Coordinates of C-alpha atoms in Angstrom, one line a residue:
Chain P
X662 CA 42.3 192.6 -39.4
X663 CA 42.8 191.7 -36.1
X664 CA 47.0 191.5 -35.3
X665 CA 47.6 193.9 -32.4
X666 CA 51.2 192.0 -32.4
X667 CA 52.3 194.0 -35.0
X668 CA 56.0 195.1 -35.4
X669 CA 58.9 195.9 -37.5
X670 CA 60.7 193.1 -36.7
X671 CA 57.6 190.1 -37.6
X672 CA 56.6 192.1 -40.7
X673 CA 56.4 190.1 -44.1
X674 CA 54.6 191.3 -47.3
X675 CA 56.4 189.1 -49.9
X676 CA 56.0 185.5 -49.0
X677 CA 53.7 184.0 -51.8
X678 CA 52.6 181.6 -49.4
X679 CA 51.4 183.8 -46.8
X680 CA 49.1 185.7 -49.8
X681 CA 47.9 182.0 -50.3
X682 CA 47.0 181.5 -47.0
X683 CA 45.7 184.9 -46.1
X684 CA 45.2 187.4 -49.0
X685 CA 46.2 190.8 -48.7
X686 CA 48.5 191.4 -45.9
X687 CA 46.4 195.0 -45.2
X688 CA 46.9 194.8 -42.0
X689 CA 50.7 194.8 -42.1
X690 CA 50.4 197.4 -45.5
X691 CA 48.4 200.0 -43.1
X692 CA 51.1 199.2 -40.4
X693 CA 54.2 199.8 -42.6
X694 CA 52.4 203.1 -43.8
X695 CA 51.6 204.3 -40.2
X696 CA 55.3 203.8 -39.1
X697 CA 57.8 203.1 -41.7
X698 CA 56.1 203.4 -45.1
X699 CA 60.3 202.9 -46.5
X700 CA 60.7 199.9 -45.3
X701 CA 63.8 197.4 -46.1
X702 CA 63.1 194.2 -46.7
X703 CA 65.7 191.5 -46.3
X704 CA 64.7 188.1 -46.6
X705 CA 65.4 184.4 -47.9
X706 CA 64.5 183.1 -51.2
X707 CA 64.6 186.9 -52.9
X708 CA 67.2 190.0 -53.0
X709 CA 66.8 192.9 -50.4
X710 CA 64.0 195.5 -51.1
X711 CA 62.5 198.7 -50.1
X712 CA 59.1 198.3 -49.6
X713 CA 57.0 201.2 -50.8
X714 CA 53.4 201.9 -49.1
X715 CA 52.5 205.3 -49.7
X716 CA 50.7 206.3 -52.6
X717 CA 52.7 209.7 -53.1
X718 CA 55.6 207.8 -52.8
X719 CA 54.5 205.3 -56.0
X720 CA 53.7 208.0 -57.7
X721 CA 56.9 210.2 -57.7
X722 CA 58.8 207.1 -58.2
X723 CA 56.8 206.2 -61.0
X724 CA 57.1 209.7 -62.6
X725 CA 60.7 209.7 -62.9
X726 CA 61.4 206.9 -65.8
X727 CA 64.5 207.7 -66.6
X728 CA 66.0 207.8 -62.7
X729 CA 63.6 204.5 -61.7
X730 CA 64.6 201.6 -64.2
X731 CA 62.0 198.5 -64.7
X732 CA 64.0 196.8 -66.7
X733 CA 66.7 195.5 -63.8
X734 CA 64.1 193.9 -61.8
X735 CA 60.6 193.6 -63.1
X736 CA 59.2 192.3 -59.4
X737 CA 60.4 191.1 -56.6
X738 CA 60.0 187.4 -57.1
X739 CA 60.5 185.4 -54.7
X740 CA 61.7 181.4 -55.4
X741 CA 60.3 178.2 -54.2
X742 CA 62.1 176.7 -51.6
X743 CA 65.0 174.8 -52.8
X744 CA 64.4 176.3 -55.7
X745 CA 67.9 178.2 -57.6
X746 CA 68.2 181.3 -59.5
X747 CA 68.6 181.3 -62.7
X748 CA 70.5 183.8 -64.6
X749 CA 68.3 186.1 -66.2
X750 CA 69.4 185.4 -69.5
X751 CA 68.7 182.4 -69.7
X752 CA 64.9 182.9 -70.2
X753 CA 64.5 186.2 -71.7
X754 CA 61.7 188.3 -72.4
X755 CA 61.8 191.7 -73.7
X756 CA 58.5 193.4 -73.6
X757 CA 57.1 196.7 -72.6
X758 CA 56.9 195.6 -68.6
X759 CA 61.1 195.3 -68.5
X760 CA 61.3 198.1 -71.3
X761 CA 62.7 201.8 -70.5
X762 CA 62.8 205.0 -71.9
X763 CA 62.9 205.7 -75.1
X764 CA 62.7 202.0 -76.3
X765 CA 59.5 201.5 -74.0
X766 CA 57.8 204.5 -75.4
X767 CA 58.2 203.5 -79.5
X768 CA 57.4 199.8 -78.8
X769 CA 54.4 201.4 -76.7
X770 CA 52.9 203.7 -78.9
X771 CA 52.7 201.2 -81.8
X772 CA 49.7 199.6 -80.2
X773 CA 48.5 202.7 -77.8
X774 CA 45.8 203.9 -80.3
X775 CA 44.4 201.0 -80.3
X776 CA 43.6 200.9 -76.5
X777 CA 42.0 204.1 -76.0
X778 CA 38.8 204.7 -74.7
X779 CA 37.5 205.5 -78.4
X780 CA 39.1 202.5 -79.4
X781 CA 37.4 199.6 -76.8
X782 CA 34.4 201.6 -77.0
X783 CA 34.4 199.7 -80.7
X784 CA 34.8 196.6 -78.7
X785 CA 31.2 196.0 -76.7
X786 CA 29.3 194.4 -78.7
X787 CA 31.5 191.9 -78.7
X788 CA 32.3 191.5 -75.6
X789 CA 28.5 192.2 -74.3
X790 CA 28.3 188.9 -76.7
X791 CA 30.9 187.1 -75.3
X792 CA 29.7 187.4 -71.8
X793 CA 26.4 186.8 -73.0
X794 CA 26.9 183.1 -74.2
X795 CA 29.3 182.6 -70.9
X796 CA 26.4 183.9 -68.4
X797 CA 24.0 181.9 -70.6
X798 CA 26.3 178.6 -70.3
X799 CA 25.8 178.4 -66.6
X800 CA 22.1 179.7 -66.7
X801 CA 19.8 176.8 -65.1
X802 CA 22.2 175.8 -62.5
X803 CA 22.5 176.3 -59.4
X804 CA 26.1 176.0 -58.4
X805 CA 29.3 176.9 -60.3
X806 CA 33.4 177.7 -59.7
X807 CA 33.1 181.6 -60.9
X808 CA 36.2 181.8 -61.7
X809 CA 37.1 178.8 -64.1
X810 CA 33.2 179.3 -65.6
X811 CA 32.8 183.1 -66.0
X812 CA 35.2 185.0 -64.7
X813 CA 38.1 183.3 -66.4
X814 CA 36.0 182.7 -69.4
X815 CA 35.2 186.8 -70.5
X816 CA 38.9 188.2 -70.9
X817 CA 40.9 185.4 -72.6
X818 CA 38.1 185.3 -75.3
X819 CA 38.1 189.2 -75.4
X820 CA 42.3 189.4 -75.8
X821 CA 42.5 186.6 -78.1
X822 CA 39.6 188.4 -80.3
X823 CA 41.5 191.2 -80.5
X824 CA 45.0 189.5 -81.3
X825 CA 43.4 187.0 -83.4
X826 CA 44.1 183.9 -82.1
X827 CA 41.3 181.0 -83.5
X828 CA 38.3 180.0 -81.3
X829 CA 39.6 176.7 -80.7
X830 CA 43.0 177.4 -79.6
X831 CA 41.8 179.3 -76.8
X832 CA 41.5 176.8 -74.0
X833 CA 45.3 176.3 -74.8
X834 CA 46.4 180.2 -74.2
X835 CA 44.1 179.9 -71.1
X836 CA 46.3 177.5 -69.6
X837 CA 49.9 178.8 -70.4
X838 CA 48.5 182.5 -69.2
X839 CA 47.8 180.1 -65.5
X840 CA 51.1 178.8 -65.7
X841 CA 52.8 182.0 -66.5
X842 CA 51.6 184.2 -63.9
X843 CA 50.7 180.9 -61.4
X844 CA 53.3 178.8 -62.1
X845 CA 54.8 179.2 -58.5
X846 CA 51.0 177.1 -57.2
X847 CA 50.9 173.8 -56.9
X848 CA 47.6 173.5 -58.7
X849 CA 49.6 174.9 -62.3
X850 CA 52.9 173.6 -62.1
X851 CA 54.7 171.4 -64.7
X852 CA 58.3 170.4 -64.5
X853 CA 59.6 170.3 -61.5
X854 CA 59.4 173.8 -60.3
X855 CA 58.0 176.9 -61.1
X856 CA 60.7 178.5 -63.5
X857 CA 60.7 174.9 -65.5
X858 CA 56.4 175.6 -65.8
X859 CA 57.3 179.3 -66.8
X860 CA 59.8 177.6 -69.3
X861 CA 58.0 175.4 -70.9
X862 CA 54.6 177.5 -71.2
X863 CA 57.0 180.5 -72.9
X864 CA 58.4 177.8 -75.1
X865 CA 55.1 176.6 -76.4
X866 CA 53.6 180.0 -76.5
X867 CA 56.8 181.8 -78.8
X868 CA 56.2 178.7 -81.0
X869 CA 52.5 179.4 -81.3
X870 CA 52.9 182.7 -82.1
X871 CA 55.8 182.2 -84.4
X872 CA 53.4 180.7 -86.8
X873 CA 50.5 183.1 -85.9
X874 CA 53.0 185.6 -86.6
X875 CA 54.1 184.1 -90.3
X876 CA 50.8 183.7 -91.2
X877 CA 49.6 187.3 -90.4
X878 CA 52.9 188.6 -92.4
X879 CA 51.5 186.8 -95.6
X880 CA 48.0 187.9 -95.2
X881 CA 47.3 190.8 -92.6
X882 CA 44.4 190.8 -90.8
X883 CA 42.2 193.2 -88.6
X884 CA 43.9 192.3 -85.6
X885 CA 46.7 193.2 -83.1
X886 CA 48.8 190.3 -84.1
X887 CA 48.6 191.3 -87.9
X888 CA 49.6 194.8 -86.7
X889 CA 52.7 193.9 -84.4
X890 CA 53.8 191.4 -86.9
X891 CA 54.3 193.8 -89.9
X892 CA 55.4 197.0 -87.7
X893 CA 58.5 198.9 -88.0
X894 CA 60.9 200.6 -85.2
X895 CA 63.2 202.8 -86.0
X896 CA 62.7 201.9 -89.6
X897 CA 63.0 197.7 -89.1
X898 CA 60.8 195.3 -88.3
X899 CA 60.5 194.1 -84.7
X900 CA 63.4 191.5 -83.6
X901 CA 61.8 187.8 -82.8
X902 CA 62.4 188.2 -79.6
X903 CA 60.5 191.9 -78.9
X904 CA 57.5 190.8 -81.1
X905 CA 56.5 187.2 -79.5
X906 CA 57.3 188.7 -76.1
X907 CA 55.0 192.0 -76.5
X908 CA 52.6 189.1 -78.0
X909 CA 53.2 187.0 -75.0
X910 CA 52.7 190.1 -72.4
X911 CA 49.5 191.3 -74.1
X912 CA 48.0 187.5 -73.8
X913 CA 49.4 187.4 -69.7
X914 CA 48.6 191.0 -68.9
X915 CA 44.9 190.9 -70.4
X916 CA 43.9 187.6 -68.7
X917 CA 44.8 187.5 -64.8
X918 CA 44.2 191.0 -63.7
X919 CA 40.9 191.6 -65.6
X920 CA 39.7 187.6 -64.4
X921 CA 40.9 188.6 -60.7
X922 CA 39.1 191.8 -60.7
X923 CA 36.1 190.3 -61.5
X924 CA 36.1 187.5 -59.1
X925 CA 37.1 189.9 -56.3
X926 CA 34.7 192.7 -57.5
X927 CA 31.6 189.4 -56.8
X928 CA 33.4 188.4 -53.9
X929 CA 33.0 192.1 -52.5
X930 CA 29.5 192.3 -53.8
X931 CA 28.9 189.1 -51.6
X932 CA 30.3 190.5 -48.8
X933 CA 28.7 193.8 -49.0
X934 CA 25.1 193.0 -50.1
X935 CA 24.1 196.9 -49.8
X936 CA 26.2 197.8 -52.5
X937 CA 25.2 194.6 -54.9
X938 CA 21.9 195.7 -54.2
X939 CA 22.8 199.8 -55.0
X940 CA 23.7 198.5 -58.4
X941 CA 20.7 196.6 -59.5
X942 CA 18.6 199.6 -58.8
X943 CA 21.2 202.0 -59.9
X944 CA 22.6 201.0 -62.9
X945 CA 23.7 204.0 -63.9
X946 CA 26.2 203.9 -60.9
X947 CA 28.7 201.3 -63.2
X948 CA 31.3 203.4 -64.1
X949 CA 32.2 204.3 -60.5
X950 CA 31.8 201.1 -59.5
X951 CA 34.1 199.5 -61.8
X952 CA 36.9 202.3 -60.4
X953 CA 35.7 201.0 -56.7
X954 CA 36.1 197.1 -57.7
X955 CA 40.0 198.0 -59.6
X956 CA 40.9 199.9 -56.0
X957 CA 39.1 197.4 -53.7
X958 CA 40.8 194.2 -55.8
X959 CA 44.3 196.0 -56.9
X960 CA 44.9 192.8 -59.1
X961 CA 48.4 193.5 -59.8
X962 CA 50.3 193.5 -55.7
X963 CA 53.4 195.0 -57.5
X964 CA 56.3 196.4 -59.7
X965 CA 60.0 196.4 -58.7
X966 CA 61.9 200.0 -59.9
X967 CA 65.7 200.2 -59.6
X968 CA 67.7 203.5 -58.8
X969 CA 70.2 204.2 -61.4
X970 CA 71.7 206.7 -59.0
X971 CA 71.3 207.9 -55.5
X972 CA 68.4 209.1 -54.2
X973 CA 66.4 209.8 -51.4
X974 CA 62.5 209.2 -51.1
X975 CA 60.6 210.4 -48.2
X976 CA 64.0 211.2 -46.1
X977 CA 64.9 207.9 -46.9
X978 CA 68.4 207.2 -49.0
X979 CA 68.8 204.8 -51.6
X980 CA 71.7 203.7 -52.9
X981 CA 72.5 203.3 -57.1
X982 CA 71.4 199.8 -58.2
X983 CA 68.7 199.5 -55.0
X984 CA 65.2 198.5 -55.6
X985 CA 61.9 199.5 -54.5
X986 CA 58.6 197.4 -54.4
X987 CA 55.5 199.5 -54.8
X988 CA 52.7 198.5 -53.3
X989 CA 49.7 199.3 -55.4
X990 CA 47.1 197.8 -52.9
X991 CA 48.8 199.4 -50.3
X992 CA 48.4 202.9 -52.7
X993 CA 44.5 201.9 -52.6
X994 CA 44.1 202.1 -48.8
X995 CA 45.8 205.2 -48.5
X996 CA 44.3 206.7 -45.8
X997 CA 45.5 209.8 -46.9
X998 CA 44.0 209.6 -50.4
X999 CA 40.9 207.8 -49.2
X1000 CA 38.6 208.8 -47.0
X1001 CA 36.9 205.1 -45.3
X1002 CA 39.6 203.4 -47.6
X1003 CA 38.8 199.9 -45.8
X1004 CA 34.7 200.5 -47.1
X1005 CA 33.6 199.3 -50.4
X1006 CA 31.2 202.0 -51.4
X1007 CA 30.5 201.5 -55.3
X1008 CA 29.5 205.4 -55.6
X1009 CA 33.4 206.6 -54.8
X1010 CA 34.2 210.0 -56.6
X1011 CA 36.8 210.6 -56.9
X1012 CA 38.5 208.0 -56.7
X1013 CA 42.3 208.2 -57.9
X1014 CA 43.6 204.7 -57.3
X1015 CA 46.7 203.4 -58.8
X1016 CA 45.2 199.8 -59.5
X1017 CA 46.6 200.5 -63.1
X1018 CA 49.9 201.8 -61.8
X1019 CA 50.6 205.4 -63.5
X1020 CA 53.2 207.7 -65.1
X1021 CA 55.4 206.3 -68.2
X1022 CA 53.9 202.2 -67.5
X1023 CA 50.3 202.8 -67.0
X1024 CA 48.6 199.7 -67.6
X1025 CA 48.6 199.7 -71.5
X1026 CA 44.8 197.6 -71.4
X1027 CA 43.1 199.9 -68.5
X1028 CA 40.0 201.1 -70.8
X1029 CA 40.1 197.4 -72.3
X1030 CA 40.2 196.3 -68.9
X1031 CA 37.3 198.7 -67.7
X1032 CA 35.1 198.0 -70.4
X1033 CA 34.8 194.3 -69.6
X1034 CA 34.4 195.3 -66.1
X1035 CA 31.5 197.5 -66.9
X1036 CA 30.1 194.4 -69.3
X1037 CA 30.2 192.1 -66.9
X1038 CA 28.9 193.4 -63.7
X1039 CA 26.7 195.4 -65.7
X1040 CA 25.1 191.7 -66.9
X1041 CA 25.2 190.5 -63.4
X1042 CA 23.6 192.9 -61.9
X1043 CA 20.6 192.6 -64.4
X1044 CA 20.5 188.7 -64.1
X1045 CA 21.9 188.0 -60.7
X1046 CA 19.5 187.3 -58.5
X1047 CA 21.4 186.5 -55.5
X1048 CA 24.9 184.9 -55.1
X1049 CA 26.6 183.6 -52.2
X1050 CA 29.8 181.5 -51.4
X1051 CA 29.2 177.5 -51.6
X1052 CA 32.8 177.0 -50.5
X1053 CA 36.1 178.3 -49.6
X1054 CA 38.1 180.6 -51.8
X1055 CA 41.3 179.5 -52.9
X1056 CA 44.0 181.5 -53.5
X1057 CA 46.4 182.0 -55.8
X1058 CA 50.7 181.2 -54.4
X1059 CA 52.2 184.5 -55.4
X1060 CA 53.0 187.6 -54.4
X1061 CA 53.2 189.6 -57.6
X1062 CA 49.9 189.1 -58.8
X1063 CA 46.5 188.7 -56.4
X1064 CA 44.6 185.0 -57.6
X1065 CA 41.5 183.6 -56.8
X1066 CA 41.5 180.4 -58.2
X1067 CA 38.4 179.0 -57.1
X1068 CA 35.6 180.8 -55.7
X1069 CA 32.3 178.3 -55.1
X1070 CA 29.2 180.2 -55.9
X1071 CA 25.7 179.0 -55.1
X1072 CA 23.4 181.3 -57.3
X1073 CA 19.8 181.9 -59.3
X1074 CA 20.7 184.0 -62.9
X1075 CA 18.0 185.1 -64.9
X1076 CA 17.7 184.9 -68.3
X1077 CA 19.4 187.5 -70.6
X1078 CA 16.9 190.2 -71.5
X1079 CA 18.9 191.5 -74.8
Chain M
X172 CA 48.2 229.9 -63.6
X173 CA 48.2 228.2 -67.4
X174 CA 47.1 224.2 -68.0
X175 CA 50.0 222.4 -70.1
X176 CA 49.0 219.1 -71.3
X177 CA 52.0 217.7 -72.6
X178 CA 51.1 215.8 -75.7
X179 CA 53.7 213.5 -76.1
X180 CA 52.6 211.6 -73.0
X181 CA 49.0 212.2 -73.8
X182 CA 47.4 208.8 -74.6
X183 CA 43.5 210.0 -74.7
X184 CA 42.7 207.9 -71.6
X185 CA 40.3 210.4 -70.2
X186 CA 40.7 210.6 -66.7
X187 CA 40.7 214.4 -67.1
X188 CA 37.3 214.7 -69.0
X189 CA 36.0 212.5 -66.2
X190 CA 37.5 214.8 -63.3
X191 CA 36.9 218.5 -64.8
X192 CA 34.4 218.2 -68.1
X193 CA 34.3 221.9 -67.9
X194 CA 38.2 222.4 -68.9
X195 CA 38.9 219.3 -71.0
X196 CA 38.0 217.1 -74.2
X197 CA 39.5 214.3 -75.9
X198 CA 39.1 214.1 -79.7
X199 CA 41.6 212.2 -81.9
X200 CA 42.9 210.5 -78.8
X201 CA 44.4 213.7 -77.3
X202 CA 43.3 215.8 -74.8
X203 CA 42.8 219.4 -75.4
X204 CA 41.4 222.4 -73.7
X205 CA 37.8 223.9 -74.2
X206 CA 38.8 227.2 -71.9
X207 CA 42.5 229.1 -71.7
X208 CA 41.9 230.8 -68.3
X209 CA 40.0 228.5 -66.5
X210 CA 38.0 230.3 -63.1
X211 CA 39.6 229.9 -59.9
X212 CA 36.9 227.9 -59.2
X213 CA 37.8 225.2 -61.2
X214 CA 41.3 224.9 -60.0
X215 CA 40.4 221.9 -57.5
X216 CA 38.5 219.9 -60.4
X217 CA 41.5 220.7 -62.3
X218 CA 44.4 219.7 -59.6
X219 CA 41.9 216.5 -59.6
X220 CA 42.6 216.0 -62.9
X221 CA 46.2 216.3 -62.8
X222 CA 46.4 213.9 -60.2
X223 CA 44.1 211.3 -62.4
X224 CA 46.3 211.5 -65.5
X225 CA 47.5 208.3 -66.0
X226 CA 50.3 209.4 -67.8
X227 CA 51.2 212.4 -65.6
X228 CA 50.7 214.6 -68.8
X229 CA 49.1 217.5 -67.6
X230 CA 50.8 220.3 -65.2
X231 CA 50.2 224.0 -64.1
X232 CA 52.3 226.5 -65.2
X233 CA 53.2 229.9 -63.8
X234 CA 54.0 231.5 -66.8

């Protein structure tokens, strides 16, 4: 945290490289919130911004659907260099992320039941299973990559469970979810660039779940996919298009923020022993620790809304057809929602963080999402006997979602006790 | 000062049972409330809980 050079003029929070490099830019976020928490943003490779760092400010902007529109820009994306533009129908997705009012809410509430607390709660034993057999598969070592061995491992097997996809196509849906969200990194590029990986791992994905989809319309099943595929808005079935995208969203969205969440929940837990140590002898202390490891990690970095008319936020006027970038990590270090926002202190309460976003796009998977968390560290803290880092972490190219890729662990796990 | 929990929005997430238990349940997947008039000294669990609501679904009303 150490950049006393701070200013205006040398301030960058959108270069995917930079997150690479660095992580979080919280130095620059607490900066931008101090003295210009409206910020506009003009830079190469991406269309001007406003930069949005306050957590009131996300909020009222996220409370107002119908005057903030996702659909004209999802996120600021920002392209590899030489990289061009393409239009944006030429690979189109139409899913609840780019959806607004009142088409978001009826393609929402066709799956919301099925994500409610009461609904997951159904959900642990298998998942508790699940992350069983993956602890239990790295058992007897003593040095593993957390994140392609467990942390990776727990929510691609929970989502395709739920939407279910076969045990043995899972590895495959594990690697076009990596080159969805990480296509713009070296390490999961195909094709020449990262909108050709996006491409081709959309392609190959729509013509999975076209069959999935066919098969599940002949001979329903307990399952998400099953449920999607024979549903009805406004009194006709889904178009091709909305179905394999909401199918494609619910694969994406369920896989990198709960994985990243994880691996930066341990990491923190590494770094702050105390509180590692708090939850072994506390365990009763999971459910606030799972809120502390979404605010500390704030998977998602953010979500582009676009006025559909002027407007001002905090003094601040937009112009019609401007965008804003909210910030949630920013949101999460608030230091006027948080007291000590830049301590990790597993016992927070309250603790309102945004991690999940809020208002008319709150993340569709959060009790899914907290669930596994709970699983998981719930498991580690009972067979975890220490863990520390046997390597750099690498980090994931992009600014939209927060990656670890790799995180080296040297370790001693216990045997499960269930 | 009357709580309005606006059931369209309402998914059942509940952030509100977590914040004030005293004022809210969740059964069916909707929020209701277990008391009308609610002691003042509720009113910063329940401005907690309006604040938590993912969906923004709950308000204070004068009326």
């Amino acid at each position: 945290m150490s950049t006393p050079e701070l200013s205006l003029g040398s301030i960058d929070v959108i270069t995917p490289e930079h997150y690479q490099q660095n992580g979080y830019p919280h130095a620059q976020w607490t900066y931008l919130r101090k003295h210009k928490p409206v910020f506009h943003v003009e830079q190469p490779r991406t269309d001007p911004f406003w930069a949005i760092t306050k957590a009131a400010d996300i909020m009222e902007i996220s409370k107002q659907p119908k005057l903030w529109l996702n659909g004209p820009r999802l996120a600021v994306f920002v392209l590899s260099p030489g990289e061009e533009a393409l239009p944006p129908e030429a690979l189109p997705l139409k899913h609840l992320l780019n959806m607004d009012p009142p088409q978001h809410g009826q393609y929402r509430s066709l799956l919301s039941r099925y994500f409610t607390p009461r609904s997951v709660r159904a959900l642990e034993p298998e998942v508790s299973r699940i992350t069983t057999t993956v602890l239990d598969d790295v058992m007897g070592r003593t040095e593993c990559d957390f994140v392609t061995e467990i942390s990776s491992k727990v929510p691609v097997a929970v989502i395709a469970e739920m939407l279910g996809v076969p045990r043995q196509d899972w590895p495959t849906l594990f690697r076009w979810t990596n080159e969805i969200i990480g296509g713009g990194d070296p390490e999961f590029q195909r094709g020449e660039n990262p909108t050709e990986t996006f491409a081709q791992a959309r392609m190959e994905m729509f013509q999975y779940f076209t069959n999935l989809v066919a098969e599940r319309q002949k001979h329903p099943a307990n399952d998400v996919t099953s449920i999607l595929a024979n549903a009805k808005v406004d009194g006709a079935a889904l178009p091709t298009l909305e179905l394999l995208s909401y199918l494609l969203v619910l694969v994406v969205a369920g896989n990198e923020t709960t994985r990243n969440a994880t691996t930066g929940g341990l990491l923190a837990m590494i770094e702050n022993p105390s509180q590692f140590q708090r939850l072994k002898s506390d365990p009763g202390i999971i459910k606030t620790a799972v809120e502390e490891i979404v605010r500390w990690t704030s998977p998602v970095i953010q979500f582009a809304r676009t006025a559909t008319q002027d407007t001002v936020v905090r003094g601040q006027k937009i112009k019609a057809g401007e965008s804003v970038c909210l910030f949630y990590p920013s949101a999460n270090r608030d230091e006027e929602v948080f007291d000590e926002p830049f301590r990790f202190d597993i016992g927070r309460n309250p603790n309102p963080h945004l991690g999940f976003g809020i208002g008319e796009h709150f993340c569709l998977g959060s009790n899914l999402a907290r669930l596994e968390l709970e699983v998981i560290f719930r498991e580690l803290a009972k067979r975890l006997d220490r863990a520390e880092l046997a390597g750099p972490v690498a980090r994931l190219r992009s600014s939209f979602v927060g990656g670890i890729k790799h995180m080296p662990i040297r370790y001693k796990l216990g045997p499960s006790h269930d | 000062m009357k709580i309005v929990i606006d059931l369209k929005l309402c998914e059942g997430n509940e952030r509100c049972v977590a914040a004030a238990p005293e004022v809210f349940e969740v059964h069916d997947d909707q929020s209701h409330l277990r008391i009308e008039n609610p002691p003042s000294a509720l009113m910063e669990k329940i401005r907690l809980a309006i604040r938590m609501c993912p969906r923004q679904a709950i308000s204070l009303s004068d009326r």
